[in-house]
PDB file of C-alpha atoms and ligand atoms in Angstrom:
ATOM      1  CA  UNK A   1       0.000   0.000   0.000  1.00 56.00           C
ATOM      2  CA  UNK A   2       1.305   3.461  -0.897  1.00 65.00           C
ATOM      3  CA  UNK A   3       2.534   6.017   1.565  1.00 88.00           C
ATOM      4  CA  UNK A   4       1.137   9.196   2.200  1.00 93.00           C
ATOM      5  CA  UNK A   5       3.620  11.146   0.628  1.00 93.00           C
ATOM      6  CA  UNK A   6       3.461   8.626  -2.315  1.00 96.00           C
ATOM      7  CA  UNK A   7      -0.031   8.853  -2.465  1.00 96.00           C
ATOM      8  CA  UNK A   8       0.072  12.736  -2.440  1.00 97.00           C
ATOM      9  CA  UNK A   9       2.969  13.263  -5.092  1.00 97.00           C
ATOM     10  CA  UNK A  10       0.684  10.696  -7.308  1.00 97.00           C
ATOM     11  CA  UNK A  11      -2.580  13.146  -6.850  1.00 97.00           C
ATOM     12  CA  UNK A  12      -0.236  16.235  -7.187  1.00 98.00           C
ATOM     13  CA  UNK A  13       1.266  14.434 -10.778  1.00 98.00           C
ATOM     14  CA  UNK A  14      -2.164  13.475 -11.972  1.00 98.00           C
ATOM     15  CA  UNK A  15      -3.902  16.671 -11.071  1.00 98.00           C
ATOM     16  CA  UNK A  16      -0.797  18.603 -12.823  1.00 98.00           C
ATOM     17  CA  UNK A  17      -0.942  16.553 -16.130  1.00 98.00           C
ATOM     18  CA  UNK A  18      -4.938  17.163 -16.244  1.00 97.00           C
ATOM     19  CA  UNK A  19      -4.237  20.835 -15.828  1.00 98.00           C
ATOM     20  CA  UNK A  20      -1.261  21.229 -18.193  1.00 98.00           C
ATOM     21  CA  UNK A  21      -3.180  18.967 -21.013  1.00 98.00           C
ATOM     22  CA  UNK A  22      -6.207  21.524 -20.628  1.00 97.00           C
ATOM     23  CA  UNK A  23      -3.817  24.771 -20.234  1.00 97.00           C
ATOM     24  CA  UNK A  24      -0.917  24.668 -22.569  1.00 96.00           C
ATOM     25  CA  UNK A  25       1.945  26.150 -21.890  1.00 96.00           C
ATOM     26  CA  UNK A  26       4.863  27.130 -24.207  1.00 93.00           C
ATOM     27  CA  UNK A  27       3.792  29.320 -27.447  1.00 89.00           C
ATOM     28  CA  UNK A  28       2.470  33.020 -26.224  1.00 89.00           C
ATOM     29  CA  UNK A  29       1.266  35.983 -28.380  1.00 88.00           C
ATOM     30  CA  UNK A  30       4.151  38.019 -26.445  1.00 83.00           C
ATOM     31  CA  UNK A  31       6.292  35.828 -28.785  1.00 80.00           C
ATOM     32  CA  UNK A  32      10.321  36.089 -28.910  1.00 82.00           C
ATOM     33  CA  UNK A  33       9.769  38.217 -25.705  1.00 85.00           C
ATOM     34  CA  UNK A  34      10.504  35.027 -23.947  1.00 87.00           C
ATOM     35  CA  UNK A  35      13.582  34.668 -24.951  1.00 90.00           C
ATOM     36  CA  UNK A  36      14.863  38.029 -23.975  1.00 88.00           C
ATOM     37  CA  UNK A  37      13.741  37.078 -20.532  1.00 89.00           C
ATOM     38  CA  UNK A  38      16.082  33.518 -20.690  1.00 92.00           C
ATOM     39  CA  UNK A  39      19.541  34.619 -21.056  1.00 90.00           C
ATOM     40  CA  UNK A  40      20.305  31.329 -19.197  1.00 92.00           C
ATOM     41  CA  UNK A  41      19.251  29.559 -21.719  1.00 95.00           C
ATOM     42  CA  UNK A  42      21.019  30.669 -24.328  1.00 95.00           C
ATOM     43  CA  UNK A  43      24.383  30.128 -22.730  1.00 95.00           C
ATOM     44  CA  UNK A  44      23.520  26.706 -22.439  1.00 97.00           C
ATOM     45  CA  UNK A  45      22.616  25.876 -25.563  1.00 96.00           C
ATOM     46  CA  UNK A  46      25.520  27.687 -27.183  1.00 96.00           C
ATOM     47  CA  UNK A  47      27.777  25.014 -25.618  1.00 97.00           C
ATOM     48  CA  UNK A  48      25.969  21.998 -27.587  1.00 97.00           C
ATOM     49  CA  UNK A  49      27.853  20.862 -30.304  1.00 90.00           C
ATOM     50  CA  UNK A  50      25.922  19.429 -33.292  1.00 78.00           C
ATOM     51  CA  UNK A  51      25.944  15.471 -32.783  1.00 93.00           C
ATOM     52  CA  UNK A  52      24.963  15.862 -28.644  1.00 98.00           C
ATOM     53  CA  UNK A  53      21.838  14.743 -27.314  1.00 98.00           C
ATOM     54  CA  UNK A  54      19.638  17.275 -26.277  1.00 98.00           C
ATOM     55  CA  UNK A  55      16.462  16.112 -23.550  1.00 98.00           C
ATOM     56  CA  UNK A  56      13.869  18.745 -22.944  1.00 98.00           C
ATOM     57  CA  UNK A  57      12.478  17.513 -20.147  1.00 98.00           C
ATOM     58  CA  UNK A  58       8.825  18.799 -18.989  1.00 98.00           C
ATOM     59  CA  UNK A  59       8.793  20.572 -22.583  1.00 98.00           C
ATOM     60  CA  UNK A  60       5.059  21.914 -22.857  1.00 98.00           C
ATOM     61  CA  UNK A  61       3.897  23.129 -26.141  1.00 97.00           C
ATOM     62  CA  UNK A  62       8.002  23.193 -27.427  1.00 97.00           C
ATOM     63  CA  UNK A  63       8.682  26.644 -27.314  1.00 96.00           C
ATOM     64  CA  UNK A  64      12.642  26.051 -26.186  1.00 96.00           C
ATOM     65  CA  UNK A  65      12.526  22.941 -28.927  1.00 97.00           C
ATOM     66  CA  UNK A  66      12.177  25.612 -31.796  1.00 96.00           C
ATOM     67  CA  UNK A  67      14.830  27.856 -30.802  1.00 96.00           C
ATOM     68  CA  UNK A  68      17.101  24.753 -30.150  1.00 97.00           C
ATOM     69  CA  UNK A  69      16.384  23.935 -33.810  1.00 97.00           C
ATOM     70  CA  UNK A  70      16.552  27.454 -34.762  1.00 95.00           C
ATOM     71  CA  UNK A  71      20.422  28.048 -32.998  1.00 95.00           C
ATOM     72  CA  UNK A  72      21.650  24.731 -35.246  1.00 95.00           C
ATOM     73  CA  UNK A  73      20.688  21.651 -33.757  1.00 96.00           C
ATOM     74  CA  UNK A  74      19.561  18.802 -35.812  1.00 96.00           C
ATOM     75  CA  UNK A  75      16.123  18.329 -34.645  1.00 97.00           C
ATOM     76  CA  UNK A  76      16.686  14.574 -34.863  1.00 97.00           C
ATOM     77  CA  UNK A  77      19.100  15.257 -31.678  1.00 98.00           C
ATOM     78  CA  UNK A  78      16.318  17.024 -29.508  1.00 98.00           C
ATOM     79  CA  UNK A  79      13.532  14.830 -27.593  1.00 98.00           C
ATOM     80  CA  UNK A  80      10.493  16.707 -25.986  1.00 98.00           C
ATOM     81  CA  UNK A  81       9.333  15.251 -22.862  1.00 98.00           C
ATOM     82  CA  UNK A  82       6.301  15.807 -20.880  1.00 98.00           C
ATOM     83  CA  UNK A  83       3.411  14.648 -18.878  1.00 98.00           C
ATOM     84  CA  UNK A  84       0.190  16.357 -20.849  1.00 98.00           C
ATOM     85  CA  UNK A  85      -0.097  14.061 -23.932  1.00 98.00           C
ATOM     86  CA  UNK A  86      -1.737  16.974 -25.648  1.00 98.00           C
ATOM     87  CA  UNK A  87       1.571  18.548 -25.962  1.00 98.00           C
ATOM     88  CA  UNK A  88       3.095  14.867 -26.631  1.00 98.00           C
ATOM     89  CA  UNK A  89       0.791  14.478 -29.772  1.00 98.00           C
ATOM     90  CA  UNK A  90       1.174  17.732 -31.048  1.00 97.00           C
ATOM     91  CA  UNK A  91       5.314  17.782 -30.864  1.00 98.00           C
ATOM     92  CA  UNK A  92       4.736  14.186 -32.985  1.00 98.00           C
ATOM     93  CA  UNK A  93       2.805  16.107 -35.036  1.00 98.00           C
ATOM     94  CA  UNK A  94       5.592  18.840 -35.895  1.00 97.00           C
ATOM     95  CA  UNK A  95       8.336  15.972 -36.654  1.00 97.00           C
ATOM     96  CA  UNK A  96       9.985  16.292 -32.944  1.00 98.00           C
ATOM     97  CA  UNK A  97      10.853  12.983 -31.250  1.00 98.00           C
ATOM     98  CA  UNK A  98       8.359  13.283 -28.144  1.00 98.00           C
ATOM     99  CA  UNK A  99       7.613  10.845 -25.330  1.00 98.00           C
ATOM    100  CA  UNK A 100       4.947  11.350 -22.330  1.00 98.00           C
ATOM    101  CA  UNK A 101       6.705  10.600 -19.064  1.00 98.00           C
ATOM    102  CA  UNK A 102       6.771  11.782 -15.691  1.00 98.00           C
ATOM    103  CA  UNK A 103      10.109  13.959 -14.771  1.00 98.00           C
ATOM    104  CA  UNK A 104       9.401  11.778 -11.078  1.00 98.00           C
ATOM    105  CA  UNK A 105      10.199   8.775 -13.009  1.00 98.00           C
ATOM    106  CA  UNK A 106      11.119   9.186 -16.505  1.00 98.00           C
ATOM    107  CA  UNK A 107      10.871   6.246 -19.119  1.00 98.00           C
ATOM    108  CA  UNK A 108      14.252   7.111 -20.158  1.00 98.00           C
ATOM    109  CA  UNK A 109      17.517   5.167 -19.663  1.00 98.00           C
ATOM    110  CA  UNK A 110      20.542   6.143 -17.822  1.00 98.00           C
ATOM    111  CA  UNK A 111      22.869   8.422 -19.709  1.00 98.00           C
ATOM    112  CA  UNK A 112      20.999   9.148 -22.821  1.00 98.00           C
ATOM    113  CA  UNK A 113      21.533  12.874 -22.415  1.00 98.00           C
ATOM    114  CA  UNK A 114      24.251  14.979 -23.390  1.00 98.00           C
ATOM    115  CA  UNK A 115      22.528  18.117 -22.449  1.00 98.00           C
ATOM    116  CA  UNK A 116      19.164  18.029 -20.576  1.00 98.00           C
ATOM    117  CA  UNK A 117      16.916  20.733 -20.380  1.00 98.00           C
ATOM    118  CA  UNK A 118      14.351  21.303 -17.676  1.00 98.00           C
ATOM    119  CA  UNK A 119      12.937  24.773 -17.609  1.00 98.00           C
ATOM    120  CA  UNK A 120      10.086  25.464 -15.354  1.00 98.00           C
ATOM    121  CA  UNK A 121       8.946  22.022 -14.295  1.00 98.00           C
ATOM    122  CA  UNK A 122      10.731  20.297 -11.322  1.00 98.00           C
ATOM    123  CA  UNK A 123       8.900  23.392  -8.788  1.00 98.00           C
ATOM    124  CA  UNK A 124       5.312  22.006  -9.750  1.00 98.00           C
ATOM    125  CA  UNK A 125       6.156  18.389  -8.363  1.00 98.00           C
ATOM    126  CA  UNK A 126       5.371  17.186  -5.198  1.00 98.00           C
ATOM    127  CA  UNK A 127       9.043  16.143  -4.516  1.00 98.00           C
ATOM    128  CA  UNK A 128      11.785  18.271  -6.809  1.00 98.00           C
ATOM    129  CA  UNK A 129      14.787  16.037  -5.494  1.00 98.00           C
ATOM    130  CA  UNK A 130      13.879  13.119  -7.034  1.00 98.00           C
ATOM    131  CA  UNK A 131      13.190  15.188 -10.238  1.00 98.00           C
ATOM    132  CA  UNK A 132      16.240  16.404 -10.116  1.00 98.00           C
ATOM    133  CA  UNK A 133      17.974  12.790  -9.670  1.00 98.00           C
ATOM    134  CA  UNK A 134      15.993  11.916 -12.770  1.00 98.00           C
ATOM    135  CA  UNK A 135      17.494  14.495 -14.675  1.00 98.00           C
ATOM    136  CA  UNK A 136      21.235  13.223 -13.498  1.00 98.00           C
ATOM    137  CA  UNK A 137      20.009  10.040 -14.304  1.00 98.00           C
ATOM    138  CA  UNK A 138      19.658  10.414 -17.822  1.00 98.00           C
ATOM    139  CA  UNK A 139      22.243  13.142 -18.554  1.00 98.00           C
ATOM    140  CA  UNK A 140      25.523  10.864 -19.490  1.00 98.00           C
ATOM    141  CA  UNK A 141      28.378  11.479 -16.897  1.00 98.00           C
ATOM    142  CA  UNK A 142      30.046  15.065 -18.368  1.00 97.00           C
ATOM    143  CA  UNK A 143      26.887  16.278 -19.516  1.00 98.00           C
ATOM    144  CA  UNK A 144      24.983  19.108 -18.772  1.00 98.00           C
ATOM    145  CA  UNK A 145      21.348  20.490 -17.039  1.00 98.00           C
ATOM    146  CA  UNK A 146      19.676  23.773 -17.318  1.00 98.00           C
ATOM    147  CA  UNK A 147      17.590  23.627 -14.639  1.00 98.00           C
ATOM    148  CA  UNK A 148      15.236  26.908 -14.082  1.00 98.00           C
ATOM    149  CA  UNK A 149      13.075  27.180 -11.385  1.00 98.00           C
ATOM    150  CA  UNK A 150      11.031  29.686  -9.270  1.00 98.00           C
ATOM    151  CA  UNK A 151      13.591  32.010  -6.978  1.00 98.00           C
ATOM    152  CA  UNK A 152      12.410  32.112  -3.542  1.00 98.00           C
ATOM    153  CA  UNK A 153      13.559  35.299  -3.008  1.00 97.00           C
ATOM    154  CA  UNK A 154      10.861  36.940  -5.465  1.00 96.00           C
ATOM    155  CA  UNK A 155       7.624  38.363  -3.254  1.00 96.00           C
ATOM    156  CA  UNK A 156       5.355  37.408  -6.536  1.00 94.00           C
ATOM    157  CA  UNK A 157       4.873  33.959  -5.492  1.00 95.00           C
ATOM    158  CA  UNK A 158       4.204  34.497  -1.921  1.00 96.00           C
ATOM    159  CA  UNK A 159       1.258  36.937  -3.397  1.00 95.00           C
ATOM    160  CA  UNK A 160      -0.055  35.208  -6.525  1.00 94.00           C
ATOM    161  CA  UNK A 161       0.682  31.541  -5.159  1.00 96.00           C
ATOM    162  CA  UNK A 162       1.037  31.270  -1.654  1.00 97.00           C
ATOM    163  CA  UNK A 163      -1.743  33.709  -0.714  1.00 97.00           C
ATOM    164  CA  UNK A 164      -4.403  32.519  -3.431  1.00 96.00           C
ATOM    165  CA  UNK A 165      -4.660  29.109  -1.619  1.00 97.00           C
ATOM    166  CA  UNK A 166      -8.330  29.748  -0.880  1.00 97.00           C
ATOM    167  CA  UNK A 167      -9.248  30.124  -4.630  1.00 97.00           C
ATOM    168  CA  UNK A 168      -7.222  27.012  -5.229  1.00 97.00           C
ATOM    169  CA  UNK A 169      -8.816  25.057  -2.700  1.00 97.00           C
ATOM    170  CA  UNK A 170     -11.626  25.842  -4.805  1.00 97.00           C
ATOM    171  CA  UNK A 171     -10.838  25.112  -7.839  1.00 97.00           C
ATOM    172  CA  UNK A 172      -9.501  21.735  -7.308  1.00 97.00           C
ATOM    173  CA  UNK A 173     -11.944  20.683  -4.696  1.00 97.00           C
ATOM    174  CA  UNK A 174     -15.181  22.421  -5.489  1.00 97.00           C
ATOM    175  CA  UNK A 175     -15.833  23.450  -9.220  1.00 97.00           C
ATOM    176  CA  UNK A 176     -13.400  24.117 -11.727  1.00 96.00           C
ATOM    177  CA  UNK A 177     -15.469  26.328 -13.147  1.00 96.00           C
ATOM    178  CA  UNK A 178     -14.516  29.195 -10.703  1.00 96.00           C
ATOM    179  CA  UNK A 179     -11.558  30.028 -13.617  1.00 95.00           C
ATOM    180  CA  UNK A 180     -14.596  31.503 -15.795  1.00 93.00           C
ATOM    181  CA  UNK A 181     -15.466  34.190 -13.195  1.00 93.00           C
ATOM    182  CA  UNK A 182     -12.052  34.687 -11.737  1.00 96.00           C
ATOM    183  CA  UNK A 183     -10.013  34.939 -14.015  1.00 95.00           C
ATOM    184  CA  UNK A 184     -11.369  38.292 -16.088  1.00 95.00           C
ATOM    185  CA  UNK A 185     -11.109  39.682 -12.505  1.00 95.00           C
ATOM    186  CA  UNK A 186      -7.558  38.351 -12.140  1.00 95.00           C
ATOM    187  CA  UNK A 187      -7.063  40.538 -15.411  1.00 95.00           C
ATOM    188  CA  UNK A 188      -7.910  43.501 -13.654  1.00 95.00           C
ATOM    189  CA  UNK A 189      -4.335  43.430 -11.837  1.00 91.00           C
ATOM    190  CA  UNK A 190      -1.800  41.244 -14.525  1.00 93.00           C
ATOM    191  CA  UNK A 191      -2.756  42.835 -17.457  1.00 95.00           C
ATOM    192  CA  UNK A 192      -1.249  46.016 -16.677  1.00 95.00           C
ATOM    193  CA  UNK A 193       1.651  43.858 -15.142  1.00 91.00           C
ATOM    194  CA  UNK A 194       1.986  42.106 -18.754  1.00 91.00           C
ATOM    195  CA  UNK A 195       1.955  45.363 -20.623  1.00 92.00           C
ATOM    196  CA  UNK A 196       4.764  46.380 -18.570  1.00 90.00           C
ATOM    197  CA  UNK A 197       6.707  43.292 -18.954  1.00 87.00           C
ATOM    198  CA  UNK A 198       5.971  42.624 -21.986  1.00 88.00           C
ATOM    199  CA  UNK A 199       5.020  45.455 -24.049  1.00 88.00           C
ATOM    200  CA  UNK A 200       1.514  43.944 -25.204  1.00 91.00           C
ATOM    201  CA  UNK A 201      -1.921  42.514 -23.331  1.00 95.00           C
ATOM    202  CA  UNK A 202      -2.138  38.940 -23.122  1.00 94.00           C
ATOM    203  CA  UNK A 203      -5.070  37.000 -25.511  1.00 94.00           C
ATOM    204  CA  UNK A 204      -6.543  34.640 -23.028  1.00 94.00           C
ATOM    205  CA  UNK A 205      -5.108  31.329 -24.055  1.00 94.00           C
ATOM    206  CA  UNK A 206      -1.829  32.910 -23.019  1.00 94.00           C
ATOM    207  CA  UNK A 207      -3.172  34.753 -20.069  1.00 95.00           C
ATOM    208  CA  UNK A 208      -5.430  31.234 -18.535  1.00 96.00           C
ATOM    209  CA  UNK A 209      -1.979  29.363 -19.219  1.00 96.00           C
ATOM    210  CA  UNK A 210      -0.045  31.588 -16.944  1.00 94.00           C
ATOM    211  CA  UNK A 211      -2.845  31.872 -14.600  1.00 96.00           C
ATOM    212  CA  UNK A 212      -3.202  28.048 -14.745  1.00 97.00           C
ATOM    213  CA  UNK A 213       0.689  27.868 -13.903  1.00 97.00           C
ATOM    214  CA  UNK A 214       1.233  30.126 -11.455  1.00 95.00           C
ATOM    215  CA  UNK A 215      -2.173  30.108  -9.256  1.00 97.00           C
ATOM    216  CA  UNK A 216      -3.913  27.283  -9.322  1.00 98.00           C
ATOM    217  CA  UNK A 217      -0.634  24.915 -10.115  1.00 98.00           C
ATOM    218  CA  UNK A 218      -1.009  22.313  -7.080  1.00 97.00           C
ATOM    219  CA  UNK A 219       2.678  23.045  -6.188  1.00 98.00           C
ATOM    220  CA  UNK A 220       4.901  25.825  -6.626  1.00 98.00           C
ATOM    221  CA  UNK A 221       7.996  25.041  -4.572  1.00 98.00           C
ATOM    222  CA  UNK A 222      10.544  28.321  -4.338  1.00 98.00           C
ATOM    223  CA  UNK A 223      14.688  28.013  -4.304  1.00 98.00           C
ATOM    224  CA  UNK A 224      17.322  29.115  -3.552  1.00 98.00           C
ATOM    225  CA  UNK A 225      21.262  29.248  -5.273  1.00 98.00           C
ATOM    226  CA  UNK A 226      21.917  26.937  -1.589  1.00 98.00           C
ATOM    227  CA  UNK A 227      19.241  24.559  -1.989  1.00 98.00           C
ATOM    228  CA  UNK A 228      20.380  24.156  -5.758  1.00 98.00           C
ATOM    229  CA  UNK A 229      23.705  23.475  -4.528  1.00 98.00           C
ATOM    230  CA  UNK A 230      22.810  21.323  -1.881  1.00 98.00           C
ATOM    231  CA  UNK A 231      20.621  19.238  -4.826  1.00 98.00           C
ATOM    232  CA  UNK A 232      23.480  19.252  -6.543  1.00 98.00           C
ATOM    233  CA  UNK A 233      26.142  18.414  -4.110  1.00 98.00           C
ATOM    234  CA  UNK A 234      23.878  15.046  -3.386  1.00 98.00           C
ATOM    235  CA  UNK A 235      24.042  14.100  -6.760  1.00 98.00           C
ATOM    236  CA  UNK A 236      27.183  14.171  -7.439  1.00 97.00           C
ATOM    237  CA  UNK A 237      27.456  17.690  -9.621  1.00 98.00           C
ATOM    238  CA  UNK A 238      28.443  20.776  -9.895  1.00 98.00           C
ATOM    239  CA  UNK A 239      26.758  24.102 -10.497  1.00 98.00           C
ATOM    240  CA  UNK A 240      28.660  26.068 -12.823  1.00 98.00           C
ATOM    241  CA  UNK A 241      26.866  29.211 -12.897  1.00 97.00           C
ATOM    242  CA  UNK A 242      23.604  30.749 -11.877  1.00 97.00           C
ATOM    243  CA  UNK A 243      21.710  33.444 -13.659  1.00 95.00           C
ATOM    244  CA  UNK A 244      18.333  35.361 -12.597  1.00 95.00           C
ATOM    245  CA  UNK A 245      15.609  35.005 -15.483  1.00 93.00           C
ATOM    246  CA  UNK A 246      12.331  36.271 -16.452  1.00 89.00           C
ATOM    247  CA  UNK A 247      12.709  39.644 -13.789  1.00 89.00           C
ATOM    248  CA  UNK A 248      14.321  37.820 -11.141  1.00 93.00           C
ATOM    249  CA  UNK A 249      11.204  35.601 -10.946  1.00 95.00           C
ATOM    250  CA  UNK A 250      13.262  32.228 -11.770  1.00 96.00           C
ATOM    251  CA  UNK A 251      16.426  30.958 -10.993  1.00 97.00           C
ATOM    252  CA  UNK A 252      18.396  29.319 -13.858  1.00 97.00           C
ATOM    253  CA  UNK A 253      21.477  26.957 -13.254  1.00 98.00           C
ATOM    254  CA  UNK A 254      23.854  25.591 -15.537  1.00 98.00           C
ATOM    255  CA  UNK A 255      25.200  22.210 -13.775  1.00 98.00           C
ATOM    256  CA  UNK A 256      27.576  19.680 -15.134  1.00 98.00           C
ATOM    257  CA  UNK A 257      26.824  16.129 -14.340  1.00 98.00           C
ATOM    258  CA  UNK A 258      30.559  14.576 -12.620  1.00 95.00           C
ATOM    259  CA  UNK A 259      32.120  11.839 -14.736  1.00 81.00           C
TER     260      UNK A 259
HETATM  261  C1  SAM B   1       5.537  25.941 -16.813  1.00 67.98           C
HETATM  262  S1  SAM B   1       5.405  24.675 -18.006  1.00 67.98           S
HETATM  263  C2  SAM B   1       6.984  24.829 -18.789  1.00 67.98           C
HETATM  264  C3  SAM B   1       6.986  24.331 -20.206  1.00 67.98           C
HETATM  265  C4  SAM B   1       8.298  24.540 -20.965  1.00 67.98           C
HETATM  266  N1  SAM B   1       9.421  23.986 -20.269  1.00 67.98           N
HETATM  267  C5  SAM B   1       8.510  26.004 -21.230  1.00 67.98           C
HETATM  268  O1  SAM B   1       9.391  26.603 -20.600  1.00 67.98           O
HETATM  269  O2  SAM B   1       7.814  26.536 -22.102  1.00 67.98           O
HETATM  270  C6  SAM B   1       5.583  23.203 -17.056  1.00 67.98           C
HETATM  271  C7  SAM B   1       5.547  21.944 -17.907  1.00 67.98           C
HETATM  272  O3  SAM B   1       5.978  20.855 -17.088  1.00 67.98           O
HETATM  273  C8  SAM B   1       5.171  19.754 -17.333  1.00 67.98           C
HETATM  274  N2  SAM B   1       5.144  18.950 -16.109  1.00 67.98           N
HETATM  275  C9  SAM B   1       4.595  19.241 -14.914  1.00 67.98           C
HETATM  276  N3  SAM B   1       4.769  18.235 -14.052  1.00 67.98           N
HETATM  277  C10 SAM B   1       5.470  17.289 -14.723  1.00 67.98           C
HETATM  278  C11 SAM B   1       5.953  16.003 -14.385  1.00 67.98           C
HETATM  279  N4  SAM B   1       5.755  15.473 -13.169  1.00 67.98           N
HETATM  280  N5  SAM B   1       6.633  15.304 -15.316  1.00 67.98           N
HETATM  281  C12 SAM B   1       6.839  15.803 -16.564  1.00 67.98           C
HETATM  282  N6  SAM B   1       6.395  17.020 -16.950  1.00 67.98           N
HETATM  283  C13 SAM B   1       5.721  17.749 -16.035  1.00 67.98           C
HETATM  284  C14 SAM B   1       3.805  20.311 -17.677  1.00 67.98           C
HETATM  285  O4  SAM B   1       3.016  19.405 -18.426  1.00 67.98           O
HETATM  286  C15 SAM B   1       4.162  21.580 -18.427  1.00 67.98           C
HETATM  287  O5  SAM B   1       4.169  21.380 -19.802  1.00 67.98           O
END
């Protein structure tokens, strides 16, 4: 019989892939504004050379697969992974490899990665350590993780996630329905936000995917550079640098996988 925390991390996965398949997440009408707001990024994937493995783990709609294939690499080098099978289908669809796995306990074998990407997924699990042994898992001993995640030091989650737990209790427990009179409210206060940010409203696919993520999202863990090195440190790696993305919301870490 399962233990609680099992049980819980299942109901957290299974309530985050319903979500995620409903909710895409990846392809916004802010556009290439994204990638101004990943420098991180970029450095990694200007150290892949052109016949390494890239894994892009908890990939959404593919938005970091295009660029990859857009900076030079082969696109029969890249895999898309993630849990919603709508995003699974639709990356088939498009001529990327793409499997649907869970980052908690990937259908991948050891060492298939040369450089693994894992941008914005390992907070929303119930337990980010083990996603983060999964990544070292499958990135081959030498190789390399991006790993970007929510930076604890930022008050925006403590307002939009921490604090909104009543509206979340709702939604998951009562009707999910409540999005269709929340969120034009919620609009009231990040629209302005997203004009700022990003120099244009958002249309409400993009607006109910970020509201998806980042309020009703059953976890939202924060870090820190320390707890990344401490992750690290257990796992035999080392962080080679850190960079602040997306306004200092996320933390991004470049970390090379010991041989
Ligand atoms: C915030 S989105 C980030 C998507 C993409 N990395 C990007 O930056 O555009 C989080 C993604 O992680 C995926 N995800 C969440 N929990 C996951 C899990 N346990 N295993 C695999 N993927 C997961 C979701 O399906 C979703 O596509």
């Amino acid at each position: 019989m399962p233990g609680s925390k099992t049980k819980i991390t299942e109901q957290v996965t299974a309530k985050a892939g319903t979500m995620y398949n409903d909710y895409r997440f990846g392809d916004f009408n802010y556009g290439s504004a994204r990638e101004r707001l990943d420098p991180g990024f970029f450095e990694f994937i200007s150290m892949v050379k052109n016949d390494k493995k890239v894994f892009d783990i908890g990939c959404g709609s593919g938005y970091w697969l295009n660029v990859c294939v857009r900076e030079g690499i082969p696109k029969e080098n890249i895999t898309g992974v993630d849990l919603a099978p709508s995003n699974v289908e639709e990356l088939g669809k498009k001529g990327f490899k793409a499997v649907c796995s869970n980052v908690l306990k990937l259908d991948l074998n050891d060492d298939v990665s040369d450089f693994t990407i894992c941008n914005g997924v390992i907070h929303h699990t119930n337990d980010p350590f083990k996603a983060f042994g999964e990544l070292v898992r499958i990135t081959k001993p030498g190789g390399y993780i991006y790993l970007n995640v929510y930076n604890i030091w930022n008050p925006y989650f403590y307002l939009v996630h921490r604090a909104m737990f009543p509206l979340r209790f709702l939604y998951w427990n009562v009707s999910k329905k409540i999005i269709d009179f929340v969120y034009p409210l919620a609009g009231i206060f990040f629209q302005p936000l997203a004009y700022l940010a990003m120099g244009r409203f958002l249309d409400e696919r993009t607006g109910k995917a970020f509201f998806m993520d980042q309020v009703i999202t059953p976890r939202a863990h924060l870090f820190s550079k320390s707890m990344i090195e401490s992750y690290a440190k257990r796992k035999n790696c080392i962080v080679e640098k850190f960079a602040y993305n997306r306004y200092f919301l996320m933390l991004g870490a470049i970390i090379k996988v010991e041989s």
